[in-house]
Amino acid sequence: MKSKFNILQDLEPEEEDEAMEGGSNISNNLLNIEEIEQLVEQHLRSDDCHTAAFWAEKLLAISRRQGDRSLSERLPQIANYLIVLTAARAWQTIVTLVERHDLFSKHLVFAFFNVNALFNKEMFSEIIALPIGHLCHWEGVPFITHDTATYIFAHNDISRNPEICSKLDDLVKTHKYDARLLFLLAKTYLMVQNRPAASSCLRHCLLANPYCSEALHLAIDSRLLKACELQEIVGSSSAAVNSSGSKIICHLLEIYDINRETSSFSANSLRLGSLLSDDLSFQSANSFRLYSQGNVREAYNITSTIMHEFGYYSKCFLVHIGCLVHLSKTSELYQLGHSMVKLQPEREITWYTVGCYYYATGQYTTAKKFLNKCTTMNSGFGEGWIAYGHTLFYIDEHETGYELLSSCFTNS
C-alpha cells in the first residue's frame, strides 16, 4: 500500500538513487525510507503521536538532502510533517515553523495549519489579523490582504511549480482543510462577537463539507443559522447529492426545525428516524424539539437516559441543564455541577452548570458570579449570557439585564 508520507513517491527508481546519494551521500543501503514512513503511520494509528512526530522529523531532514531542494520544492513534505505535528498537538512548533518561513501566505493548506494552531492556543486576535485574503475568496468572510508586492511574491513563488501546487491542492481536497479552516474562523468570529462573519463562515463550511456535524451543531447551538436554512445549504451542496450522509443530515435538521410539523415529514424520513432511533444525535435532536415545544418532562426522560449511560454528551447537555432548572431538580444539578468542576474546570459549560444550580435555588448573587465567569471564559456563549441576563433581573439590575437580553435576542 502506498504510504501517504512517502516523500519519494514521485521519483522514478533511478532518480530516487540519485536523490538519496546527493547532498550528504545518503544511500538506499543506509536507510529504508518506507520503513521510517511506516513507523510514522504505526504510531499515529496507536495514538502515540509524539513518537510519530519524532520519526516524521527524520523524513523532513532527509527531504532537505535530496538534491539540495529549495523550500518551495519541499512544501508537500513540510505539509505532511505539519499533519503529524497537528496530531501531536505541538501548537507552538507549528506556529513558529509556519510563520518563520511565511508558509501561511504560500498556500491555503499552511493557512489552515497556522489558524488551527493559533486557535488551540486561544490566540483569536492573531487569527483575525492574518493576511490570507489572497488565498480565500468567500463572500461575507472578512480577510486582511497582503500588500501588492508581498502578494505577487507569494503567488509567483508557488506558481513556478504547478506540480507542487497540485499536490498541496490535493491535500486540501482530501482532508477538507478549506471547510475546517472556515469552521475555525466561524468559532473565532463568534468568540469576538462578529456573528455575521461567523454565520458566513458556517455557510461556506457546509457547502464545502455538508457532513461536518460540528458546523451544524455550532450553527444550531449559537443560533447563527436556522434549521431550515441549514437544510437548504446542505441540499444545495454538490458534494451531498442523494448520498446516505445527506439523507441523515437533512432528517436531523428536520427534527431541529421546531416550526415544522412532524406530520409534514416524508415517509422515507420517518423510516430513517425509526432506523436511527437509538442514535445519540437523533435522540438529542428529539430532546431539543420536545424541550423547545414545552414538553420538558419528555425531553428530560431522553437526556437523563443519555447522561446516565454515556456521561457528558455535548449535543444534549444544554437541553439537560434546561430541563433540570425547569423541573427544579436541584439535587441533580448540584451533583452534575460538582462532577463537572472536578472533570472539566477549564470549560465554560462547567461554570454555566454551577451558575444554573445557584439560579435554580434562588441564590442569585452567587449565580451572577459563576455566570459572569462562564461568559468571561467564552464571550460567544449565548446560553450563558441569557442566564446571566435573567439573573440580573432578580438582583434589581433590571436595566442592565434588559439591555443584555435584548442584545442576545437581537443578534440571534
Tab-separated table of C-alpha atoms in Angstrom:
chain	number	residue	atom	x	y	z
A	1	MET	CA	0.000	0.000	0.000
A	2	LYS	CA	1.268	3.443	-0.913
A	3	SER	CA	2.198	5.462	2.154
A	4	LYS	CA	0.707	8.923	2.484
A	5	PHE	CA	4.023	10.088	3.927
A	6	ASN	CA	6.091	8.765	1.007
A	7	ILE	CA	8.404	11.677	0.304
A	8	LEU	CA	9.896	9.838	-2.689
A	9	GLN	CA	6.623	8.736	-4.254
A	10	ASP	CA	7.014	10.932	-7.348
A	11	LEU	CA	10.570	9.900	-8.229
A	12	GLU	CA	11.496	7.172	-10.654
A	13	PRO	CA	13.876	4.459	-9.287
A	14	GLU	CA	16.911	5.982	-10.998
A	15	GLU	CA	16.052	9.456	-9.770
A	16	GLU	CA	15.471	8.069	-6.281
A	17	ASP	CA	19.002	6.666	-6.156
A	18	GLU	CA	20.424	9.987	-7.289
A	19	ALA	CA	18.384	11.886	-4.763
A	20	MET	CA	19.421	9.628	-1.924
A	21	GLU	CA	23.070	9.794	-2.916
A	22	GLY	CA	23.089	13.591	-3.295
A	23	GLY	CA	23.681	16.171	-0.598
A	24	SER	CA	25.115	14.223	2.341
A	25	ASN	CA	25.765	10.905	0.494
A	26	ILE	CA	22.765	9.038	1.915
A	27	SER	CA	22.198	5.777	0.042
A	28	ASN	CA	19.344	3.312	-0.143
A	29	ASN	CA	21.557	0.816	1.688
A	30	LEU	CA	21.883	3.167	4.641
A	31	LEU	CA	18.205	3.954	5.271
A	32	ASN	CA	14.940	2.463	4.082
A	33	ILE	CA	12.617	5.442	3.764
A	34	GLU	CA	9.482	3.307	3.583
A	35	GLU	CA	10.315	1.753	6.959
A	36	ILE	CA	10.507	5.210	8.538
A	37	GLU	CA	7.215	6.192	6.903
A	38	GLN	CA	5.642	3.026	8.301
A	39	LEU	CA	6.924	3.943	11.773
A	40	VAL	CA	5.150	7.298	11.466
A	41	GLU	CA	1.881	5.688	10.409
A	42	GLN	CA	2.043	2.895	13.008
A	43	HIS	CA	2.466	5.347	15.858
A	44	LEU	CA	-0.246	7.649	14.524
A	45	ARG	CA	-2.662	4.703	14.447
A	46	SER	CA	-1.815	3.793	18.052
A	47	ASP	CA	-2.222	7.457	19.116
A	48	ASP	CA	1.453	7.703	20.098
A	49	CYS	CA	1.641	10.987	18.233
A	50	HIS	CA	4.819	12.327	19.830
A	51	THR	CA	6.730	9.250	18.686
A	52	ALA	CA	5.188	9.674	15.235
A	53	ALA	CA	6.474	13.261	15.228
A	54	PHE	CA	9.946	12.008	16.185
A	55	TRP	CA	10.063	9.811	13.083
A	56	ALA	CA	8.411	12.429	10.873
A	57	GLU	CA	11.274	14.777	11.777
A	58	LYS	CA	13.667	12.279	10.203
A	59	LEU	CA	11.704	12.273	6.944
A	60	LEU	CA	11.751	16.062	6.864
A	61	ALA	CA	15.503	16.152	7.494
A	62	ILE	CA	16.158	13.639	4.707
A	63	SER	CA	13.995	15.638	2.292
A	64	ARG	CA	16.357	18.589	2.735
A	65	ARG	CA	19.248	16.461	1.443
A	66	GLN	CA	17.607	15.273	-1.737
A	67	GLY	CA	19.481	17.250	-4.354
A	68	ASP	CA	19.600	20.405	-2.199
A	69	ARG	CA	15.981	21.216	-2.992
A	70	SER	CA	14.570	24.659	-2.242
A	71	LEU	CA	11.907	25.345	0.385
A	72	SER	CA	9.194	25.627	-2.282
A	73	GLU	CA	10.114	22.216	-3.678
A	74	ARG	CA	9.772	20.663	-0.213
A	75	LEU	CA	6.356	22.145	0.618
A	76	PRO	CA	4.451	18.813	0.310
A	77	GLN	CA	6.911	17.176	2.740
A	78	ILE	CA	6.542	20.098	5.141
A	79	ALA	CA	2.751	19.798	4.903
A	80	ASN	CA	2.950	16.086	5.778
A	81	TYR	CA	5.169	16.946	8.745
A	82	LEU	CA	2.602	19.508	9.912
A	83	ILE	CA	-0.112	16.838	9.743
A	84	VAL	CA	1.861	14.789	12.276
A	85	LEU	CA	2.628	17.816	14.469
A	86	THR	CA	-1.093	18.621	14.498
A	87	ALA	CA	-1.873	15.092	15.695
A	88	ALA	CA	0.784	15.592	18.407
A	89	ARG	CA	-0.798	18.951	19.357
A	90	ALA	CA	2.575	20.681	19.023
A	91	TRP	CA	0.918	24.054	18.522
A	92	GLN	CA	3.853	26.354	19.216
A	93	THR	CA	6.153	24.367	16.931
A	94	ILE	CA	3.593	24.647	14.126
A	95	VAL	CA	3.139	28.398	14.584
A	96	THR	CA	6.888	29.003	14.682
A	97	LEU	CA	7.603	26.861	11.610
A	98	VAL	CA	4.781	28.328	9.514
A	99	GLU	CA	5.398	31.956	10.440
A	100	ARG	CA	9.197	31.717	10.357
A	101	HIS	CA	9.063	30.776	6.664
A	102	ASP	CA	5.894	32.772	5.769
A	103	LEU	CA	4.257	29.497	4.764
A	104	PHE	CA	0.737	30.750	5.525
A	105	SER	CA	0.995	33.139	2.578
A	106	LYS	CA	2.022	30.395	0.130
A	107	HIS	CA	-0.984	28.073	0.142
A	108	LEU	CA	-4.316	27.504	1.884
A	109	VAL	CA	-3.072	24.278	3.488
A	110	PHE	CA	-0.486	26.203	5.533
A	111	ALA	CA	-3.031	28.876	6.419
A	112	PHE	CA	-5.158	26.085	7.884
A	113	PHE	CA	-2.326	24.633	9.974
A	114	ASN	CA	-1.445	28.096	11.272
A	115	VAL	CA	-5.034	29.054	12.138
A	116	ASN	CA	-5.657	25.665	13.767
A	117	ALA	CA	-2.577	26.018	15.980
A	118	LEU	CA	-3.396	29.624	16.888
A	119	PHE	CA	-6.975	28.632	17.726
A	120	ASN	CA	-5.806	25.899	20.079
A	121	LYS	CA	-3.524	28.453	21.729
A	122	GLU	CA	-6.598	30.744	22.073
A	123	MET	CA	-4.869	33.487	20.054
A	124	PHE	CA	-8.064	34.729	18.404
A	125	SER	CA	-6.992	38.286	17.604
A	126	GLU	CA	-3.889	36.909	15.859
A	127	ILE	CA	-6.107	34.733	13.656
A	128	ILE	CA	-8.221	37.668	12.546
A	129	ALA	CA	-5.073	39.681	11.793
A	130	LEU	CA	-3.549	37.019	9.495
A	131	PRO	CA	-3.131	38.414	5.949
A	132	ILE	CA	-4.521	35.458	3.994
A	133	GLY	CA	-7.082	37.298	1.870
A	134	HIS	CA	-5.211	36.460	-1.339
A	135	LEU	CA	-5.790	32.746	-0.655
A	136	CYS	CA	-9.501	32.878	0.184
A	137	HIS	CA	-12.483	34.347	-1.639
A	138	TRP	CA	-15.601	33.527	0.384
A	139	GLU	CA	-18.429	36.052	0.298
A	140	GLY	CA	-19.167	37.605	3.669
A	141	VAL	CA	-15.950	36.334	5.284
A	142	PRO	CA	-13.618	39.229	6.154
A	143	PHE	CA	-9.900	38.796	5.494
A	144	ILE	CA	-6.848	41.022	5.593
A	145	THR	CA	-4.945	41.040	2.291
A	146	HIS	CA	-1.201	41.324	1.741
A	147	ASP	CA	0.235	44.427	0.138
A	148	THR	CA	0.650	44.071	-3.633
A	149	ALA	CA	4.384	43.325	-3.611
A	150	THR	CA	4.072	40.569	-0.993
A	151	TYR	CA	1.100	39.074	-2.817
A	152	ILE	CA	2.963	38.960	-6.132
A	153	PHE	CA	5.989	37.345	-4.460
A	154	ALA	CA	3.872	34.695	-2.700
A	155	HIS	CA	1.885	33.967	-5.859
A	156	ASN	CA	4.937	33.673	-8.090
A	157	ASP	CA	6.807	31.544	-5.560
A	158	ILE	CA	4.187	28.783	-5.596
A	159	SER	CA	3.012	29.143	-9.220
A	160	ARG	CA	6.510	28.450	-10.586
A	161	ASN	CA	5.951	24.790	-9.801
A	162	PRO	CA	2.414	23.670	-10.757
A	163	GLU	CA	3.207	20.094	-9.688
A	164	ILE	CA	3.902	21.218	-6.112
A	165	CYS	CA	0.785	23.390	-6.151
A	166	SER	CA	-1.288	20.443	-7.382
A	167	LYS	CA	-0.035	18.227	-4.530
A	168	LEU	CA	-0.986	20.858	-1.958
A	169	ASP	CA	-4.392	21.323	-3.607
A	170	ASP	CA	-4.937	17.567	-3.357
A	171	LEU	CA	-4.138	17.674	0.371
A	172	VAL	CA	-6.767	20.383	0.883
A	173	LYS	CA	-9.336	18.435	-1.126
A	174	THR	CA	-8.615	15.071	0.520
A	175	HIS	CA	-8.633	16.369	4.101
A	176	LYS	CA	-11.255	19.102	3.507
A	177	TYR	CA	-8.944	21.667	5.061
A	178	ASP	CA	-10.901	24.509	3.439
A	179	ALA	CA	-14.044	23.504	5.346
A	180	ARG	CA	-12.060	23.009	8.540
A	181	LEU	CA	-10.452	26.435	8.188
A	182	LEU	CA	-13.886	28.023	7.763
A	183	PHE	CA	-15.181	26.207	10.848
A	184	LEU	CA	-12.282	27.511	12.950
A	185	LEU	CA	-12.850	31.010	11.598
A	186	ALA	CA	-16.553	30.733	12.499
A	187	LYS	CA	-15.672	29.857	16.101
A	188	THR	CA	-13.104	32.654	16.189
A	189	TYR	CA	-15.532	35.291	14.915
A	190	LEU	CA	-18.124	34.034	17.385
A	191	MET	CA	-15.596	34.475	20.199
A	192	VAL	CA	-15.078	38.130	19.213
A	193	GLN	CA	-18.864	38.544	18.739
A	194	ASN	CA	-18.835	39.094	14.986
A	195	ARG	CA	-21.909	36.955	14.344
A	196	PRO	CA	-22.460	37.922	10.670
A	197	ALA	CA	-18.906	36.810	9.808
A	198	ALA	CA	-19.327	33.602	11.835
A	199	SER	CA	-22.585	32.870	10.014
A	200	SER	CA	-20.954	33.370	6.593
A	201	CYS	CA	-18.085	31.075	7.577
A	202	LEU	CA	-20.505	28.302	8.518
A	203	ARG	CA	-22.436	28.679	5.262
A	204	HIS	CA	-19.284	28.222	3.193
A	205	CYS	CA	-18.023	25.470	5.511
A	206	LEU	CA	-21.155	23.390	4.959
A	207	LEU	CA	-21.103	23.992	1.219
A	208	ALA	CA	-17.543	22.611	1.181
A	209	ASN	CA	-18.293	19.770	3.610
A	210	PRO	CA	-22.029	19.191	4.196
A	211	TYR	CA	-21.201	16.297	6.544
A	212	CYS	CA	-19.449	18.470	9.153
A	213	SER	CA	-21.577	17.810	12.237
A	214	GLU	CA	-19.568	20.279	14.325
A	215	ALA	CA	-20.537	23.101	11.976
A	216	LEU	CA	-24.194	22.054	12.064
A	217	HIS	CA	-24.333	21.967	15.842
A	218	LEU	CA	-22.407	25.225	16.210
A	219	ALA	CA	-24.923	26.902	13.894
A	220	ILE	CA	-27.872	25.498	15.860
A	221	ASP	CA	-26.476	25.938	19.385
A	222	SER	CA	-25.328	29.510	18.691
A	223	ARG	CA	-28.467	30.355	16.706
A	224	LEU	CA	-26.333	31.555	13.819
A	225	LEU	CA	-28.453	29.779	11.202
A	226	LYS	CA	-31.941	28.301	11.366
A	227	ALA	CA	-32.507	24.610	10.746
A	228	CYS	CA	-34.450	25.365	7.550
A	229	GLU	CA	-31.517	27.477	6.277
A	230	LEU	CA	-29.108	24.659	7.063
A	231	GLN	CA	-31.287	22.193	5.145
A	232	GLU	CA	-31.164	24.482	2.127
A	233	ILE	CA	-27.366	24.808	2.345
A	234	VAL	CA	-26.779	21.068	2.702
A	235	GLY	CA	-29.258	20.340	-0.084
A	236	SER	CA	-27.509	22.748	-2.454
A	237	SER	CA	-24.049	21.263	-1.892
A	238	SER	CA	-22.857	19.290	-4.899
A	239	ALA	CA	-20.896	17.042	-2.521
A	240	ALA	CA	-24.062	15.712	-0.889
A	241	VAL	CA	-26.450	14.941	-3.754
A	242	ASN	CA	-28.560	11.846	-2.929
A	243	SER	CA	-25.927	10.459	-0.554
A	244	SER	CA	-26.720	8.481	2.589
A	245	GLY	CA	-24.922	11.116	4.633
A	246	SER	CA	-27.064	13.939	3.245
A	247	LYS	CA	-30.265	11.973	3.955
A	248	ILE	CA	-29.209	11.574	7.590
A	249	ILE	CA	-28.181	15.219	7.962
A	250	CYS	CA	-31.359	16.522	6.314
A	251	HIS	CA	-33.640	14.444	8.551
A	252	LEU	CA	-31.675	15.510	11.621
A	253	LEU	CA	-32.264	19.127	10.589
A	254	GLU	CA	-35.970	18.401	10.059
A	255	ILE	CA	-36.150	17.406	13.718
A	256	TYR	CA	-34.307	20.562	14.798
A	257	ASP	CA	-36.746	22.685	12.758
A	258	ILE	CA	-39.268	23.176	15.566
A	259	ASN	CA	-41.584	25.219	13.329
A	260	ARG	CA	-42.114	22.242	11.043
A	261	GLU	CA	-44.866	19.795	11.933
A	262	THR	CA	-43.888	16.159	12.278
A	263	SER	CA	-46.848	15.299	10.076
A	264	SER	CA	-45.066	17.013	7.169
A	265	PHE	CA	-42.117	14.584	7.316
A	266	SER	CA	-41.925	12.263	4.322
A	267	ALA	CA	-42.415	8.508	4.672
A	268	ASN	CA	-38.712	7.973	3.988
A	269	SER	CA	-37.775	10.478	6.703
A	270	LEU	CA	-39.985	8.689	9.220
A	271	ARG	CA	-38.464	5.327	8.258
A	272	LEU	CA	-34.989	6.810	8.620
A	273	GLY	CA	-35.898	8.225	12.026
A	274	SER	CA	-37.088	4.798	13.144
A	275	LEU	CA	-33.925	3.137	11.835
A	276	LEU	CA	-31.733	5.600	13.774
A	277	SER	CA	-33.917	5.921	16.867
A	278	ASP	CA	-31.112	4.564	19.077
A	279	ASP	CA	-28.572	7.041	17.698
A	280	LEU	CA	-27.426	9.622	20.257
A	281	SER	CA	-27.543	12.553	17.836
A	282	PHE	CA	-31.142	11.775	16.860
A	283	GLN	CA	-32.156	11.286	20.490
A	284	SER	CA	-30.548	14.630	21.347
A	285	ALA	CA	-32.353	16.335	18.459
A	286	ASN	CA	-35.664	14.893	19.657
A	287	SER	CA	-34.987	16.150	23.189
A	288	PHE	CA	-34.261	19.621	21.769
A	289	ARG	CA	-37.523	19.549	19.811
A	290	LEU	CA	-39.550	18.400	22.818
A	291	TYR	CA	-37.970	20.983	25.138
A	292	SER	CA	-38.497	23.817	22.642
A	293	GLN	CA	-42.160	22.858	22.287
A	294	GLY	CA	-42.709	22.834	26.056
A	295	ASN	CA	-42.625	19.071	26.618
A	296	VAL	CA	-39.924	19.399	29.260
A	297	ARG	CA	-40.655	16.172	31.142
A	298	GLU	CA	-40.384	14.081	27.956
A	299	ALA	CA	-37.183	15.885	26.984
A	300	TYR	CA	-35.755	15.177	30.446
A	301	ASN	CA	-36.550	11.462	30.126
A	302	ILE	CA	-34.381	11.340	26.989
A	303	THR	CA	-31.480	13.464	28.237
A	304	SER	CA	-31.284	11.785	31.644
A	305	THR	CA	-31.068	8.368	29.960
A	306	ILE	CA	-28.247	9.586	27.716
A	307	MET	CA	-26.390	11.194	30.628
A	308	HIS	CA	-26.785	8.080	32.769
A	309	GLU	CA	-25.464	5.712	30.095
A	310	PHE	CA	-22.840	7.864	28.386
A	311	GLY	CA	-21.952	10.621	30.845
A	312	TYR	CA	-21.305	14.085	29.456
A	313	TYR	CA	-22.681	14.264	25.907
A	314	SER	CA	-22.341	17.727	24.433
A	315	LYS	CA	-25.217	17.563	21.946
A	316	CYS	CA	-27.864	17.236	24.665
A	317	PHE	CA	-26.109	18.800	27.650
A	318	LEU	CA	-27.631	22.283	27.395
A	319	VAL	CA	-31.117	20.815	26.991
A	320	HIS	CA	-30.482	18.617	30.037
A	321	ILE	CA	-29.451	21.636	32.134
A	322	GLY	CA	-32.561	23.499	30.963
A	323	CYS	CA	-34.748	20.559	31.972
A	324	LEU	CA	-33.152	20.334	35.428
A	325	VAL	CA	-33.717	24.057	36.049
A	326	HIS	CA	-37.290	23.990	34.714
A	327	LEU	CA	-38.215	20.901	36.759
A	328	SER	CA	-36.403	22.237	39.878
A	329	LYS	CA	-34.204	19.138	40.118
A	330	THR	CA	-31.637	20.986	42.216
A	331	SER	CA	-30.043	17.874	43.731
A	332	GLU	CA	-29.211	16.559	40.258
A	333	LEU	CA	-27.922	19.994	39.254
A	334	TYR	CA	-25.684	20.105	42.318
A	335	GLN	CA	-24.228	16.647	41.661
A	336	LEU	CA	-23.716	17.417	37.975
A	337	GLY	CA	-22.038	20.748	38.700
A	338	HIS	CA	-19.787	19.138	41.309
A	339	SER	CA	-18.634	16.415	38.904
A	340	MET	CA	-18.096	18.946	36.095
A	341	VAL	CA	-15.865	21.094	38.317
A	342	LYS	CA	-13.739	18.023	39.062
A	343	LEU	CA	-13.572	16.806	35.458
A	344	GLN	CA	-13.619	19.941	33.278
A	345	PRO	CA	-12.837	23.105	35.275
A	346	GLU	CA	-11.415	24.762	32.135
A	347	ARG	CA	-14.772	24.642	30.284
A	348	GLU	CA	-17.283	27.488	30.333
A	349	ILE	CA	-20.117	24.926	30.357
A	350	THR	CA	-18.932	23.796	33.809
A	351	TRP	CA	-19.419	27.204	35.391
A	352	TYR	CA	-22.677	27.652	33.499
A	353	THR	CA	-23.894	24.472	35.221
A	354	VAL	CA	-22.803	25.770	38.631
A	355	GLY	CA	-24.442	29.140	37.926
A	356	CYS	CA	-27.686	27.417	36.921
A	357	TYR	CA	-27.691	25.489	40.208
A	358	TYR	CA	-27.497	28.705	42.227
A	359	TYR	CA	-30.109	30.292	39.951
A	360	ALA	CA	-32.482	27.339	40.477
A	361	THR	CA	-32.029	27.555	44.268
A	362	GLY	CA	-32.686	31.308	44.336
A	363	GLN	CA	-29.107	32.315	45.228
A	364	TYR	CA	-28.958	34.940	42.501
A	365	THR	CA	-25.910	36.909	43.655
A	366	THR	CA	-23.811	33.735	43.668
A	367	ALA	CA	-25.363	32.675	40.355
A	368	LYS	CA	-24.309	36.019	38.867
A	369	LYS	CA	-20.694	35.381	39.879
A	370	PHE	CA	-20.471	31.988	38.168
A	371	LEU	CA	-22.435	33.002	35.079
A	372	ASN	CA	-20.172	36.018	34.715
A	373	LYS	CA	-17.216	33.632	34.902
A	374	CYS	CA	-18.568	31.390	32.132
A	375	THR	CA	-19.262	34.330	29.785
A	376	THR	CA	-15.808	35.738	30.508
A	377	MET	CA	-14.263	32.405	29.522
A	378	ASN	CA	-16.272	32.347	26.275
A	379	SER	CA	-17.811	35.648	25.241
A	380	GLY	CA	-19.677	33.877	22.426
A	381	PHE	CA	-21.561	31.532	24.772
A	382	GLY	CA	-25.167	32.593	24.163
A	383	GLU	CA	-26.887	30.466	26.824
A	384	GLY	CA	-24.519	31.860	29.436
A	385	TRP	CA	-25.445	35.441	28.538
A	386	ILE	CA	-29.174	34.655	28.571
A	387	ALA	CA	-28.955	33.035	32.017
A	388	TYR	CA	-26.807	35.948	33.205
A	389	GLY	CA	-29.416	38.441	31.975
A	390	HIS	CA	-32.232	36.603	33.776
A	391	THR	CA	-30.180	36.541	36.979
A	392	LEU	CA	-29.661	40.315	36.877
A	393	PHE	CA	-33.437	40.856	36.990
A	394	TYR	CA	-33.610	39.055	40.331
A	395	ILE	CA	-30.953	41.238	41.972
A	396	ASP	CA	-32.596	44.509	40.897
A	397	GLU	CA	-30.260	45.202	37.980
A	398	HIS	CA	-33.245	45.447	35.652
A	399	GLU	CA	-31.879	47.896	33.106
A	400	THR	CA	-28.605	46.011	32.626
A	401	GLY	CA	-30.456	42.701	32.410
A	402	TYR	CA	-32.911	44.084	29.857
A	403	GLU	CA	-30.132	45.504	27.685
A	404	LEU	CA	-28.195	42.250	27.848
A	405	LEU	CA	-31.180	40.068	26.929
A	406	SER	CA	-32.272	42.495	24.228
A	407	SER	CA	-28.802	42.283	22.704
A	408	CYS	CA	-28.839	38.462	22.871
A	409	PHE	CA	-32.158	38.087	21.091
A	410	THR	CA	-31.474	40.850	18.565
A	411	ASN	CA	-28.292	39.055	17.440
A	412	SER	CA	-29.765	35.550	17.466
